[in-house]
Amino acid sequence: MARRAVPLRAVFGAASAALMLTLTLGTLIAVAMRAEGVSGFGPGDWGAIRFTITQALISAALSVLGAIPVARALARRRFAGRGFVIALLGAPFILPVIVAVLGLVAAFGQNGIINSALQALGLPTVSLYGFHGVILAHVFYNLPLATRLILQGWLAVPGEKMRLAGSLNFAPRDIQRHIEWPMLRETAPGAFLVIFLLCLTSFAVALAVGGGPRATTVELAIYQAFRFDFDLGKAALLALVQFGLCACVGLVAFWIALPQTAMAGLDGVQRRWDADGLALRIQDCAAIGLACLFLIGPMTLVLWGGVPALIDLPGTVWRAAGTSIAIALVSMALTLCLSLSLVMWAEGGGRAGRALGEGIGALALAASPLVMGTGLFILIFPFANPQDLALSVTIAVNAAVSVPFAVRVLAPALRELEASYGALADSLALSGWARLRWLILPRLRRPLGFAAGLSAALSMGDLGVITLFSQQGNETLPLAMYQLMGAYRLDQAAGAALLLVLLSFGLFWAFDRGGRVNADT
Amino acid sequence: MLTLERLRFTRGDYTLNADWSLPRGSRCAVLGPSGGGKSTLLSLIAGFEPPAAGRIWLAGVDITGQSPGARPISTVFQETNLFPHLSVSQNVGLGLTPARLSAAQADAVTDVLRAVELAAFADRKPGALSGGQRARVALARVLLRERPLLLLDEAFSALGPALKNEMFALLESILSQTGATVLMVTHDPEEAALMDQIIVVEGGKAHAPQPAGPILADPPPALAAYLGR
């Protein structure tokens, strides 16, 4: 396309790219300059690296394996509440990790339902803490995501294929061999990789139920080196290791088809002619039932338990809630500015520009929040007391963490928009602000609202970088809740959890809804 | 006068050449087999595609380097002539300026909407209009912009015969008011017969315009093959 250069787009795009590069690679370099030789690594650090990889492999494998029967059941069964179950499977993405952990404590903890039942039966109890706890929490958190990703694969199987299978009188085993297995070979590795990456960078879960020599992730080790030992050199080395691990996953991702954004509709049901047998019905029913019990049970325990505590939460919790809302809103605004600038810049730059812009947008996936936080600390330290800037740092890091998701939502939407309306807008000389105002903002309202809701909710529920800088008076709500848990005030923690869930989902709902209302399609 | 001076377009193996002039006020159909480059020719003139070589002149000005919106050209596309999120009057008003319309400009928008008998629909969104009404909104914007060259890219091909006739009548009245030159891509010989010149695009070449009557009565071999005669 012979399009006039739009300076505005280039200026904002380059500025956003520079900011993202500073936050991801810049902080990494800042950290690396402080690192002092590998001699800093003790056996505990190697253990952390080993544990990080092992738990991520096991968590991702269990999540994907567990998701397959659930996704298959959802793909071929139509029942009342199916839409609700599928919507529920999308919820963990914006469910604050610390709330999920508290739910697991209520179900599997020392005094949880499961252990009480085991005790009553005279059986040995299980421990939520350590290796098992980290894996359990990760599977709890990622099984729904895996189910949705694999369900997409199932629903993407063309109806003609199933009709052909029906006309050839395929048995379920034949369908598995000829249709489902090839589909899974396409989708499952991508789902595995996404979850592997999420578990690799997991911090809050390890902080809450991990720890100790046998269940410390690299992220947690960075936190401990920074917060307890104030050993910047070691924190820096660990940060490099963490970035290296994520970068390796990123490289593998080039060879594996990554699943598309989860915005696609999952309403369809596959019409099949092979699966009406009673055994298969029972099997599907059990898969869906068990998954729901596993996912809904713990959450119900904690949220229901939180209702009475909600009324007399301590003032610190309410103040923390106010802080968190402010952080969420500002970081959401920053996320939208950054990602919109990046995708507009990328869209204008042809194929190379697209790869560059979206690549920069994805960088934040490899840079862990704690690495960014540590790097910002090092960068800020000569000029100001980083703890005074704790909230600003949290906002910047939260925004950067959300950018990859926002870019993945906005980039295809903008591409489609330019393909449909680009020529018309060009012929009417709409460029710069005019194009933004008349075309892009109104036409991208839905994806913008979705991205805004996503980033606000992610920021609201995040328990990461704030732990590096926290001090009395600047707690966020997830941190306040974690502190209540640490003090074994589980009732109040449940109240805070309920508040946190209401706020996270409320923010997501409000922005997502705002994008949909009166949106003309 | 529109002049394509040794204009050359290449993409991969495909090339398109054109070297001719079209007098001001001409009504010219662009005919040829599909995939032959009819739409590419229009995209070159409109500025959506850059030529590999050659120049485009319009009324004595070299517009080759101008962006699509800066060229004194109005384009009506086959689809997507209106933004669905904007009202009819906003869609038409964008033909003048993306900034706030002055009182005189707003009056002009009302006038052209009246001219296409859609004044009552000024505040509706395109989704609430029929296909024919949407085409009339697009033509209202053409009338408002008064650009000396109008490009129609199969603009009416999705309309039924009655609506098509209506659009040609409206087009006729717009052209008589603005005196614009028209280039119209079509695959329909009957539509082509309504124009007074014909450009045949085939074999990598946009041939020079020729009077419509003779060429349709006695088509050269390539056109005859396309027309099925």
XYZ file of C-alpha atoms in Angstrom:
750
model
C 0.000 0.000 0.000
C 1.284 3.406 -0.901
C 0.424 5.051 2.359
C 1.799 8.338 3.483
C 4.153 8.037 6.419
C 2.230 8.839 9.564
C 4.695 10.495 11.929
C 2.305 10.255 14.871
C 2.121 6.523 14.605
C 5.894 6.222 14.326
C 6.554 8.533 17.277
C 4.176 6.763 19.630
C 5.141 3.338 18.359
C 8.839 3.962 18.792
C 8.304 5.472 22.246
C 6.264 2.460 23.348
C 8.791 0.066 21.904
C 11.583 1.897 23.721
C 9.686 1.761 27.010
C 8.948 -1.944 26.603
C 12.570 -2.649 25.722
C 13.726 -0.706 28.776
C 11.336 -2.557 31.043
C 12.264 -5.984 29.690
C 15.810 -5.997 28.312
C 16.936 -2.760 29.990
C 16.133 -4.045 33.444
C 17.783 -7.336 32.575
C 20.962 -5.529 31.541
C 20.841 -3.414 34.690
C 20.563 -6.603 36.702
C 23.286 -8.339 34.702
C 25.749 -5.505 35.340
C 25.388 -6.229 39.037
C 25.931 -9.947 38.708
C 29.336 -11.146 39.877
C 30.341 -14.509 38.504
C 28.752 -17.914 38.770
C 30.538 -18.493 42.054
C 27.474 -16.973 43.674
C 25.459 -20.096 42.934
C 25.039 -22.473 45.843
C 23.400 -25.893 45.799
C 20.138 -24.242 46.811
C 20.137 -22.168 43.640
C 20.760 -25.165 41.412
C 17.979 -26.884 43.304
C 15.675 -23.967 42.544
C 16.452 -24.188 38.835
C 15.895 -27.940 38.835
C 12.659 -27.620 40.775
C 11.377 -24.851 38.534
C 11.776 -26.951 35.410
C 10.537 -30.191 36.976
C 7.409 -28.727 38.487
C 6.597 -26.844 35.288
C 6.947 -30.035 33.227
C 4.778 -32.068 35.587
C 2.184 -29.325 36.044
C 1.860 -28.735 32.308
C 1.678 -32.466 31.562
C -0.982 -33.112 34.198
C -3.004 -30.071 33.125
C -3.026 -31.101 29.480
C -3.694 -34.787 30.185
C -6.505 -33.898 32.555
C -7.959 -31.431 30.102
C -8.330 -33.886 27.219
C -11.300 -35.916 28.546
C -13.000 -32.757 29.816
C -12.589 -30.945 26.508
C -13.832 -33.996 24.596
C -16.876 -34.244 26.826
C -17.656 -30.559 26.375
C -17.146 -30.815 22.623
C -19.647 -33.597 22.071
C -22.281 -33.044 24.749
C -25.040 -30.506 24.883
C -26.524 -29.898 28.315
C -28.047 -27.131 30.369
C -25.303 -25.041 31.926
C -22.717 -25.931 29.294
C -22.175 -22.269 28.477
C -21.750 -21.545 32.160
C -19.162 -24.285 32.572
C -17.197 -22.963 29.608
C -17.362 -19.398 30.917
C -16.173 -20.730 34.266
C -13.186 -22.338 32.564
C -12.173 -18.889 31.372
C -12.362 -17.428 34.859
C -9.000 -18.605 36.276
C -7.209 -16.351 33.838
C -8.320 -13.341 35.853
C -8.748 -15.147 39.170
C -6.078 -13.795 41.514
C -3.577 -16.590 42.176
C -3.547 -15.950 45.886
C -7.324 -16.495 46.037
C -6.955 -19.838 44.293
C -4.274 -20.777 46.799
C -6.536 -19.897 49.694
C -9.253 -22.040 48.116
C -6.860 -24.955 47.965
C -5.921 -24.354 51.593
C -9.595 -24.560 52.501
C -9.963 -27.834 50.620
C -6.590 -29.550 50.975
C -4.944 -27.659 53.859
C -4.151 -28.907 57.354
C -7.690 -28.210 58.567
C -9.307 -28.458 55.142
C -12.237 -30.636 54.188
C -10.186 -33.421 52.647
C -7.837 -33.836 55.583
C -10.693 -33.672 58.091
C -12.402 -36.457 56.204
C -9.197 -38.497 56.027
C -8.642 -38.028 59.756
C -12.196 -39.074 60.543
C -11.546 -42.246 58.560
C -8.266 -42.777 60.360
C -6.208 -42.324 57.205
C -2.955 -40.377 56.934
C -3.417 -36.746 55.946
C -1.951 -35.051 52.903
C 0.131 -31.884 52.978
C -0.581 -28.963 50.708
C 2.849 -27.512 51.209
C 5.955 -28.280 49.201
C 6.249 -30.077 45.886
C 2.712 -31.506 45.830
C 1.146 -28.230 46.775
C 2.862 -26.312 43.977
C 1.827 -28.919 41.416
C -1.728 -29.097 42.747
C -2.102 -25.327 42.648
C -0.689 -25.132 39.130
C -2.985 -27.844 37.844
C -5.941 -26.225 39.566
C -5.042 -22.994 37.871
C -4.131 -24.282 34.422
C -6.432 -27.237 33.839
C -9.240 -24.863 32.801
C -6.962 -22.993 30.413
C -5.789 -26.255 28.878
C -9.383 -27.407 28.557
C -10.381 -24.253 26.706
C -7.405 -24.393 24.368
C -8.014 -28.044 23.528
C -11.761 -27.535 23.261
C -11.018 -24.944 20.601
C -9.136 -27.587 18.680
C -12.075 -29.957 18.957
C -14.595 -27.402 17.818
C -12.354 -26.361 14.944
C -12.669 -29.831 13.408
C -14.801 -29.163 10.334
C -18.357 -30.447 10.578
C -17.952 -32.122 7.175
C -15.260 -34.347 8.629
C -17.586 -35.527 11.379
C -20.390 -36.040 8.866
C -18.038 -38.079 6.722
C -17.078 -40.129 9.779
C -20.769 -40.612 10.547
C -21.557 -41.721 7.009
C -18.687 -44.226 7.159
C -20.124 -45.486 10.450
C -16.933 -44.784 12.389
C -16.800 -46.138 15.917
C -15.412 -43.847 18.644
C -12.076 -45.624 18.302
C -11.907 -44.849 14.581
C -12.727 -41.218 15.203
C -9.992 -41.101 17.797
C -7.479 -42.475 15.360
C -8.423 -40.535 12.267
C -9.694 -37.238 13.616
C -9.069 -36.628 17.300
C -5.515 -37.872 17.574
C -4.229 -35.762 14.655
C -6.087 -32.767 16.104
C -4.521 -33.303 19.523
C -1.082 -33.625 18.001
C -1.648 -30.118 16.644
C -3.144 -28.464 19.714
C -1.780 -30.248 22.761
C 1.887 -29.229 22.340
C 0.896 -25.573 22.100
C -1.278 -25.809 25.198
C 1.512 -27.650 27.000
C 3.997 -24.952 26.089
C 1.786 -22.080 27.203
C 1.175 -23.722 30.567
C 4.818 -24.716 30.918
C 5.735 -21.053 30.494
C 3.110 -19.907 32.982
C 4.359 -22.399 35.569
C 7.964 -21.487 34.863
C 7.336 -17.896 35.890
C 5.044 -18.753 38.761
C 5.798 -16.743 41.839
C 2.722 -16.318 44.016
C 1.993 -20.056 44.198
C 5.554 -20.862 45.205
C 5.523 -18.018 47.704
C 2.354 -19.285 49.338
C 2.674 -23.078 49.312
C 6.265 -23.661 48.189
C 9.502 -22.513 49.697
C 12.182 -24.388 51.546
C 15.043 -26.241 49.930
C 12.810 -28.577 47.921
C 10.094 -26.324 46.557
C 11.627 -22.995 45.637
C 11.206 -21.650 42.129
C 13.717 -19.326 40.516
C 11.254 -16.460 40.866
C 10.946 -17.153 44.568
C 14.734 -17.418 44.868
C 15.068 -13.992 43.225
C 12.630 -12.609 45.764
C 14.503 -14.174 48.668
C 17.910 -13.056 47.428
C 16.574 -9.556 47.038
C 14.345 -9.213 50.021
C 16.032 -11.274 52.734
C 19.721 -11.344 51.799
C 19.775 -8.154 49.737
C 22.229 -10.028 47.546
C 21.781 -8.089 44.296
C 24.476 -10.087 42.532
C 22.691 -13.356 43.181
C 19.307 -11.865 42.354
C 20.820 -10.688 39.091
C 22.243 -14.101 38.225
C 18.963 -15.797 38.994
C 17.184 -13.188 36.904
C 19.420 -14.053 33.966
C 18.692 -17.748 34.439
C 14.978 -17.024 34.541
C 15.149 -14.942 31.374
C 17.182 -17.657 29.691
C 14.608 -20.303 30.577
C 11.753 -18.184 29.248
C 13.702 -17.288 26.126
C 14.263 -20.998 25.436
C 10.526 -21.593 25.662
C 10.022 -18.625 23.369
C 12.373 -20.171 20.805
C 10.552 -23.495 20.974
C 7.323 -21.581 20.466
C 8.510 -20.631 16.987
C 8.253 -24.289 15.961
C 4.995 -25.107 17.663
C 1.680 -23.702 16.582
C 0.594 -21.613 19.528
C -3.090 -21.619 20.315
C -5.005 -18.581 19.173
C -6.435 -16.070 21.606
C -9.160 -17.414 23.803
C -11.635 -14.840 22.502
C -12.945 -17.229 19.884
C -16.447 -18.510 20.454
C -16.788 -21.874 22.132
C -20.557 -22.083 21.819
C -20.747 -24.705 19.145
C -21.369 -28.340 19.908
C -20.006 -31.022 17.672
C -22.670 -33.127 16.054
C -21.503 -36.701 16.316
C -23.029 -40.033 15.486
C -20.741 -42.342 17.390
C -20.923 -41.227 20.995
C -24.464 -42.060 22.063
C -23.485 -45.201 23.965
C -24.180 -45.302 27.692
C -20.567 -45.944 28.688
C -19.387 -42.856 26.823
C -22.161 -40.755 28.298
C -21.174 -41.796 31.802
C -17.534 -41.177 31.018
C -18.211 -37.656 29.740
C -20.524 -36.898 32.608
C -17.851 -37.983 35.075
C -15.158 -35.932 33.345
C -17.216 -32.753 33.461
C -18.495 -33.439 36.958
C -15.089 -34.127 38.449
C -13.555 -31.110 36.760
C -16.305 -28.863 38.085
C -15.990 -30.314 41.575
C -12.222 -29.840 41.520
C -12.510 -26.261 40.280
C -15.669 -24.982 41.940
C -15.345 -26.773 45.274
C -12.355 -24.925 46.725
C -13.547 -21.577 45.388
C -16.979 -22.040 46.910
C -15.410 -22.900 50.266
C -13.299 -19.781 50.408
C -15.763 -17.323 48.903
C -18.698 -18.568 50.925
C -16.545 -18.485 54.039
C -15.592 -14.928 53.147
C -19.136 -13.551 53.222
C -19.419 -13.092 57.011
C -15.876 -11.734 57.266
C -16.527 -9.166 54.562
C -18.445 -6.908 56.934
C -15.745 -6.407 59.529
C -12.576 -6.449 57.490
C -9.808 -4.383 59.065
C -9.296 -0.880 57.733
C -5.946 -1.824 56.258
C -7.699 -4.202 53.888
C -10.040 -1.517 52.625
C -7.170 0.883 52.199
C -5.238 -1.806 50.335
C -8.288 -2.322 48.116
C -8.272 1.385 47.254
C -4.565 1.231 46.431
C -5.099 -1.814 44.235
C -7.960 -0.235 42.304
C -5.858 2.853 41.620
C -2.914 0.718 40.496
C -5.180 -1.402 38.299
C -6.755 1.601 36.567
C -3.509 3.453 35.884
C -1.697 0.337 34.747
C -4.643 -0.559 32.498
C -4.466 2.870 30.850
C -0.736 2.428 30.375
C -1.220 -1.060 28.917
C -3.740 0.218 26.373
C -1.526 3.130 25.301
C 1.526 0.905 24.964
C -0.146 -1.937 23.128
C -2.246 0.226 20.813
C 0.816 2.261 19.860
C 2.766 -0.932 19.287
C 0.167 -2.641 17.118
C -0.531 0.496 15.063
C 3.172 0.925 14.525
C 3.531 -2.744 13.651
C 0.575 -2.663 11.249
C 2.085 0.266 9.350
C 5.451 -1.420 8.935
C 4.623 -4.313 6.648
C 5.526 -7.860 7.529
C 8.861 -6.970 9.139
C 7.307 -4.206 11.201
C 4.583 -6.544 12.311
C 7.041 -9.156 13.501
C 9.135 -6.515 15.258
C 6.240 -4.740 16.950
C 4.507 -7.892 18.085
C 7.830 -9.427 19.069
C 8.572 -6.481 21.335
C 5.070 -6.834 22.696
C 5.721 -10.487 23.499
C 9.086 -9.846 25.147
C 7.412 -9.208 28.476
C 6.390 -12.860 28.523
C 10.041 -13.836 28.878
C 10.994 -11.100 31.309
C 9.625 -12.062 34.676
C 7.938 -9.381 36.791
C 10.446 -9.876 39.565
C 13.338 -9.440 37.159
C 11.760 -6.211 35.961
C 11.199 -5.110 39.522
C 14.758 -5.909 40.538
C 16.132 -4.134 37.479
C 14.010 -1.055 38.107
C 15.230 -1.058 41.690
C 18.822 -1.026 40.489
C 18.070 1.689 37.925
C 16.199 3.882 40.390
C 18.475 3.321 43.371
C 21.087 5.990 42.502
C 18.411 8.673 42.153
C 15.686 7.945 44.659
C 14.568 5.549 47.334
C 12.870 2.775 45.326
C 10.477 2.019 48.156
C 8.990 5.478 47.774
C 8.296 4.606 44.157
C 6.952 1.133 44.949
C 3.519 1.833 43.532
C 4.861 3.448 40.352
C 7.142 0.492 39.793
C 4.238 -1.877 40.364
C 2.127 0.032 37.851
C 4.858 -0.045 35.212
C 5.589 -3.735 35.694
C 1.921 -4.725 35.770
C 1.341 -2.789 32.571
C 4.305 -4.423 30.860
C 3.114 -7.866 31.927
C -0.317 -7.257 30.398
C 1.005 -5.865 27.115
C 1.599 -9.290 25.461
C -2.018 -10.276 26.059
C -3.374 -6.926 24.912
C -1.205 -7.066 21.785
C -2.501 -10.537 20.978
C -6.049 -9.279 21.248
C -5.552 -5.983 19.414
C -3.157 -6.951 16.614
C -5.495 -9.287 14.720
C -8.413 -6.931 15.273
C -6.489 -3.993 13.837
C -5.263 -6.093 10.924
C -8.816 -7.041 10.078
C -9.920 -3.441 10.478
C -7.266 -2.150 8.101
C -8.092 -4.867 5.599
C -11.779 -3.917 5.643
C -11.680 -0.141 6.010
C -8.077 0.858 5.303
C -8.669 1.737 1.645
C -11.811 3.736 2.420
C -10.020 5.642 5.194
C -7.048 6.265 2.913
C -9.260 7.544 0.139
C -10.812 9.991 2.610
C -7.339 11.083 3.802
C -7.965 9.882 7.355
C -4.563 9.699 8.989
C -3.002 10.346 12.370
C -5.444 11.483 15.039
C -8.347 11.613 12.578
C -7.897 7.925 11.750
C -7.630 7.071 15.440
C -10.730 9.032 16.306
C -13.012 8.133 13.410
C -11.908 4.626 12.632
C -9.653 2.833 15.072
C -11.037 3.721 18.493
C -14.702 3.238 17.598
C -14.125 0.079 15.557
C -11.805 -1.495 18.127
C -14.082 -0.827 21.077
C -14.780 -4.471 21.760
C -11.192 -5.730 21.731
C -10.083 -2.574 23.545
C -12.685 -3.137 26.239
C -11.679 -6.779 26.513
C -7.985 -5.898 26.740
C -8.737 -3.164 29.276
C -10.745 -5.539 31.450
C -8.067 -8.194 31.176
C -5.215 -5.895 32.128
C -7.136 -4.218 34.961
C -8.059 -7.603 36.425
C -4.535 -8.974 36.023
C -3.105 -5.932 37.735
C -5.743 -6.039 40.466
C -4.952 -9.630 41.376
C -1.202 -9.534 40.949
C 0.959 -10.570 43.846
C 4.419 -10.166 42.427
C 6.628 -7.164 42.207
C 4.911 -5.402 45.110
C 6.350 -7.986 47.477
C 9.837 -6.721 46.617
C 9.120 -3.201 47.809
C 6.274 -3.554 50.232
C 6.316 -1.639 53.429
C 3.722 -0.549 55.942
C 1.056 1.514 54.262
C 1.571 0.678 50.599
C 0.131 -2.841 50.531
C -2.024 -3.921 47.652
C -5.079 -6.041 48.330
C -3.460 -9.359 47.288
C -0.509 -8.543 49.531
C -2.744 -7.622 52.471
C -4.570 -10.885 51.946
C -1.322 -12.833 51.828
C -0.240 -11.196 55.071
C -3.523 -12.211 56.722
C -2.921 -15.771 55.557
C 0.605 -15.635 56.947
C -0.810 -14.534 60.286
C -3.267 -17.489 60.160
C -6.240 -15.123 60.219
C -7.914 -17.276 57.598
C -11.423 -15.897 58.161
C -10.317 -12.385 57.438
C -8.198 -13.647 54.557
C -11.310 -15.277 53.115
C -13.151 -11.966 53.433
C -10.311 -10.200 51.645
C -10.341 -12.953 49.013
C -14.019 -12.385 48.365
C -13.427 -8.652 48.067
C -10.511 -9.241 45.720
C -12.510 -11.578 43.505
C -15.422 -9.145 43.386
C -13.104 -6.307 42.405
C -11.111 -8.289 39.828
C -14.124 -9.706 38.078
C -16.001 -6.433 38.534
C -13.262 -4.509 36.755
C -13.080 -7.066 33.976
C -16.841 -7.116 33.575
C -17.166 -3.334 33.589
C -14.564 -2.708 30.897
C -15.446 -5.670 28.744
C -19.095 -4.699 28.953
C -18.255 -1.071 28.238
C -16.666 -2.193 24.999
C -19.715 -4.174 23.958
C -22.579 -1.858 24.833
C -23.893 -0.114 21.723
C -20.949 -1.346 19.707
C -22.009 -1.451 16.052
C -20.739 -4.360 14.151
C -7.552 15.022 -18.731
C -6.200 11.840 -17.107
C -2.882 10.695 -18.518
C -1.056 7.478 -17.710
C 2.447 7.980 -19.015
C 4.296 4.719 -19.628
C 2.820 3.428 -16.398
C 4.056 0.039 -15.323
C 3.055 -2.142 -12.404
C 4.673 -5.402 -11.366
C 4.002 -7.891 -8.647
C 5.807 -11.201 -8.910
C 5.278 -12.465 -12.465
C 2.347 -10.194 -13.087
C 2.784 -6.935 -14.966
C 0.374 -4.286 -16.140
C 1.235 -1.542 -18.610
C -0.744 1.524 -19.584
C 0.140 4.490 -21.766
C -2.796 6.658 -22.790
C -4.923 9.723 -22.034
C -8.583 10.092 -21.259
C -10.224 13.468 -22.020
C -11.949 15.347 -19.233
C -15.609 14.502 -18.822
C -15.255 11.038 -20.386
C -17.396 8.202 -19.178
C -15.258 5.174 -19.525
C -15.871 1.510 -18.736
C -13.000 -0.827 -17.859
C -13.685 -4.300 -19.215
C -11.722 -7.513 -19.280
C -11.357 -11.014 -17.902
C -11.254 -11.364 -14.144
C -7.737 -11.430 -12.776
C -6.667 -9.399 -15.788
C -5.934 -6.278 -13.779
C -9.050 -4.098 -13.950
C -9.027 -3.407 -10.229
C -5.240 -3.040 -10.221
C -5.559 -0.283 -12.809
C -7.982 1.556 -10.544
C -5.780 0.976 -7.484
C -2.833 2.524 -9.348
C -4.835 5.591 -10.283
C -6.319 5.882 -6.794
C -2.889 5.515 -5.201
C -3.420 2.290 -3.285
C -0.677 0.588 -5.258
C 2.608 2.256 -6.236
C 3.665 1.901 -9.888
C 7.057 0.411 -10.706
C 7.595 3.066 -13.352
C 5.806 5.844 -15.184
C 3.706 8.811 -14.115
C 0.068 9.651 -13.567
C -1.132 13.125 -14.549
C -4.482 14.616 -13.710
C -5.438 18.026 -15.099
C -1.779 18.785 -15.740
C -0.603 17.859 -12.239
C 1.666 14.890 -11.545
C -0.142 12.934 -8.822
C 2.110 9.858 -8.882
C 3.622 10.562 -5.480
C 0.460 11.739 -3.754
C -1.258 9.674 -1.065
C -4.722 8.341 -1.922
C -6.539 10.921 0.170
C -4.608 13.836 -1.322
C -5.485 12.946 -4.927
C -8.372 14.824 -6.506
C -10.231 11.562 -6.825
C -13.346 9.984 -5.359
C -13.541 6.201 -5.195
C -16.607 4.028 -4.795
C -15.650 0.501 -3.807
C -17.591 -2.671 -4.421
C -18.116 -3.073 -0.683
C -17.251 -1.011 2.360
C -17.988 2.523 1.281
C -19.350 3.468 4.682
C -18.134 3.142 8.250
C -20.803 1.124 10.050
C -20.254 2.879 13.388
C -20.903 6.363 11.982
C -24.216 7.910 11.015
C -25.110 8.614 7.400
C -24.361 12.329 7.751
C -21.043 11.645 9.516
C -20.077 9.249 6.750
C -20.876 11.866 4.125
C -19.285 14.685 6.131
C -15.974 12.792 6.295
C -15.785 13.425 2.563
C -15.108 17.081 3.369
C -13.006 16.957 6.513
C -12.385 14.808 9.579
C -12.495 17.962 11.696
C -15.682 19.563 12.974
C -17.926 20.656 10.121
C -18.567 24.379 9.731
C -22.180 25.534 9.436
C -21.796 25.888 5.672
C -20.295 22.404 5.392
C -23.091 20.907 7.481
C -25.603 22.573 5.161
C -23.785 21.115 2.180
C -24.079 17.631 3.719
C -27.819 18.146 4.215
C -28.142 19.333 0.611
C -26.493 16.297 -0.935
C -28.490 13.946 1.277
C -31.622 15.684 0.042
C -30.366 15.291 -3.524
C -30.190 11.504 -3.082
C -33.511 11.526 -1.177
C -31.995 10.349 2.088
C -32.389 13.520 4.177
C -34.659 11.652 6.575
C -31.967 9.041 7.164
C -29.194 11.461 8.157
C -28.895 10.128 11.697
C -29.253 6.442 10.895
C -26.361 4.030 10.874
C -25.569 2.221 7.585
C -26.710 -1.058 9.121
C -30.256 0.293 9.203
C -30.256 1.025 5.450
C -30.920 -1.175 2.440
C -28.183 -1.947 -0.068
C -29.540 0.596 -2.513
C -29.732 3.278 0.155
C -26.138 2.599 1.164
C -25.047 2.990 -2.441
C -26.894 6.310 -2.571
C -25.056 7.512 0.548
C -21.772 6.687 -1.169
C -22.874 8.660 -4.224
C -23.967 11.558 -2.016
C -20.407 11.764 -0.732
C -19.119 11.712 -4.312
C -21.421 14.614 -5.139
C -20.289 16.506 -2.041
C -16.587 16.056 -2.728
C -16.807 17.296 -6.326
C -13.519 15.662 -7.242
C -12.709 15.830 -10.980
C -12.145 12.061 -11.289
C -14.498 9.351 -10.094
C -13.426 5.705 -9.856
C -16.113 3.047 -9.562
C -14.857 -0.444 -8.753
C -17.818 -2.690 -9.569
C -19.674 -0.303 -7.310
C -23.166 -1.438 -8.240
C -22.545 -5.045 -9.164
C -24.208 -6.348 -5.997
C -27.453 -4.494 -6.756
C -30.431 -5.873 -8.643
C -31.330 -4.557 -12.128
C -33.893 -1.989 -10.959
C -31.583 -0.519 -8.308
C -28.738 -0.563 -10.784
C -30.741 1.547 -13.213
C -31.625 3.906 -10.405
C -27.950 4.285 -9.512
C -26.949 4.985 -13.094
C -29.620 7.671 -13.320
C -28.315 9.208 -10.085
C -24.751 8.920 -11.333
C -25.774 10.644 -14.555
C -27.232 13.590 -12.661
C -24.143 13.822 -10.422
C -21.851 13.833 -13.448
C -23.877 16.512 -15.177
C -23.530 18.660 -12.035
C -19.840 18.098 -11.394
C -18.531 17.459 -14.897
C -16.273 14.737 -13.488
C -14.481 12.082 -15.486
C -15.545 8.502 -14.687
C -13.643 5.240 -14.847
C -15.881 2.309 -14.063
C -14.708 -1.278 -13.656
C -17.438 -3.700 -14.656
C -17.861 -7.237 -15.871
C -21.267 -6.497 -17.381
C -21.342 -5.501 -21.095
C -24.738 -3.862 -20.581
C -23.256 -1.499 -18.005
C -20.319 -0.886 -20.301
C -22.719 0.069 -23.087
C -23.966 2.953 -20.922
C -20.497 4.548 -21.064
C -19.007 6.352 -24.054
C -15.460 4.962 -23.893
C -14.100 1.498 -23.164
C -10.712 0.397 -21.867
C -9.950 -3.286 -22.325
C -7.567 -4.761 -19.765
C -6.068 -8.115 -20.712
C -2.728 -9.754 -21.388
C -0.845 -7.456 -19.041
C -1.992 -4.307 -20.789
C -4.640 -1.677 -20.217
C -5.435 -0.721 -23.811
C -6.107 2.871 -24.772
C -9.738 3.996 -24.470
C -11.865 3.552 -27.578
C -15.393 4.656 -28.385
C -17.840 2.244 -26.810
C -20.282 1.752 -29.662
C -17.868 0.465 -32.328
C -15.805 -1.679 -30.000
C -18.848 -3.412 -28.525
C -20.348 -3.922 -31.974
C -17.135 -5.361 -33.366
C -14.960 -6.470 -30.433
C -11.280 -7.327 -30.917
C -10.465 -11.033 -30.343
C -9.568 -10.809 -26.655
C -12.716 -8.881 -25.780
C -14.809 -11.124 -27.984
C -13.505 -14.146 -26.099
C -14.365 -12.502 -22.800
C -17.831 -11.526 -24.015
C -18.367 -15.045 -25.355
C -18.964 -13.997 -28.937
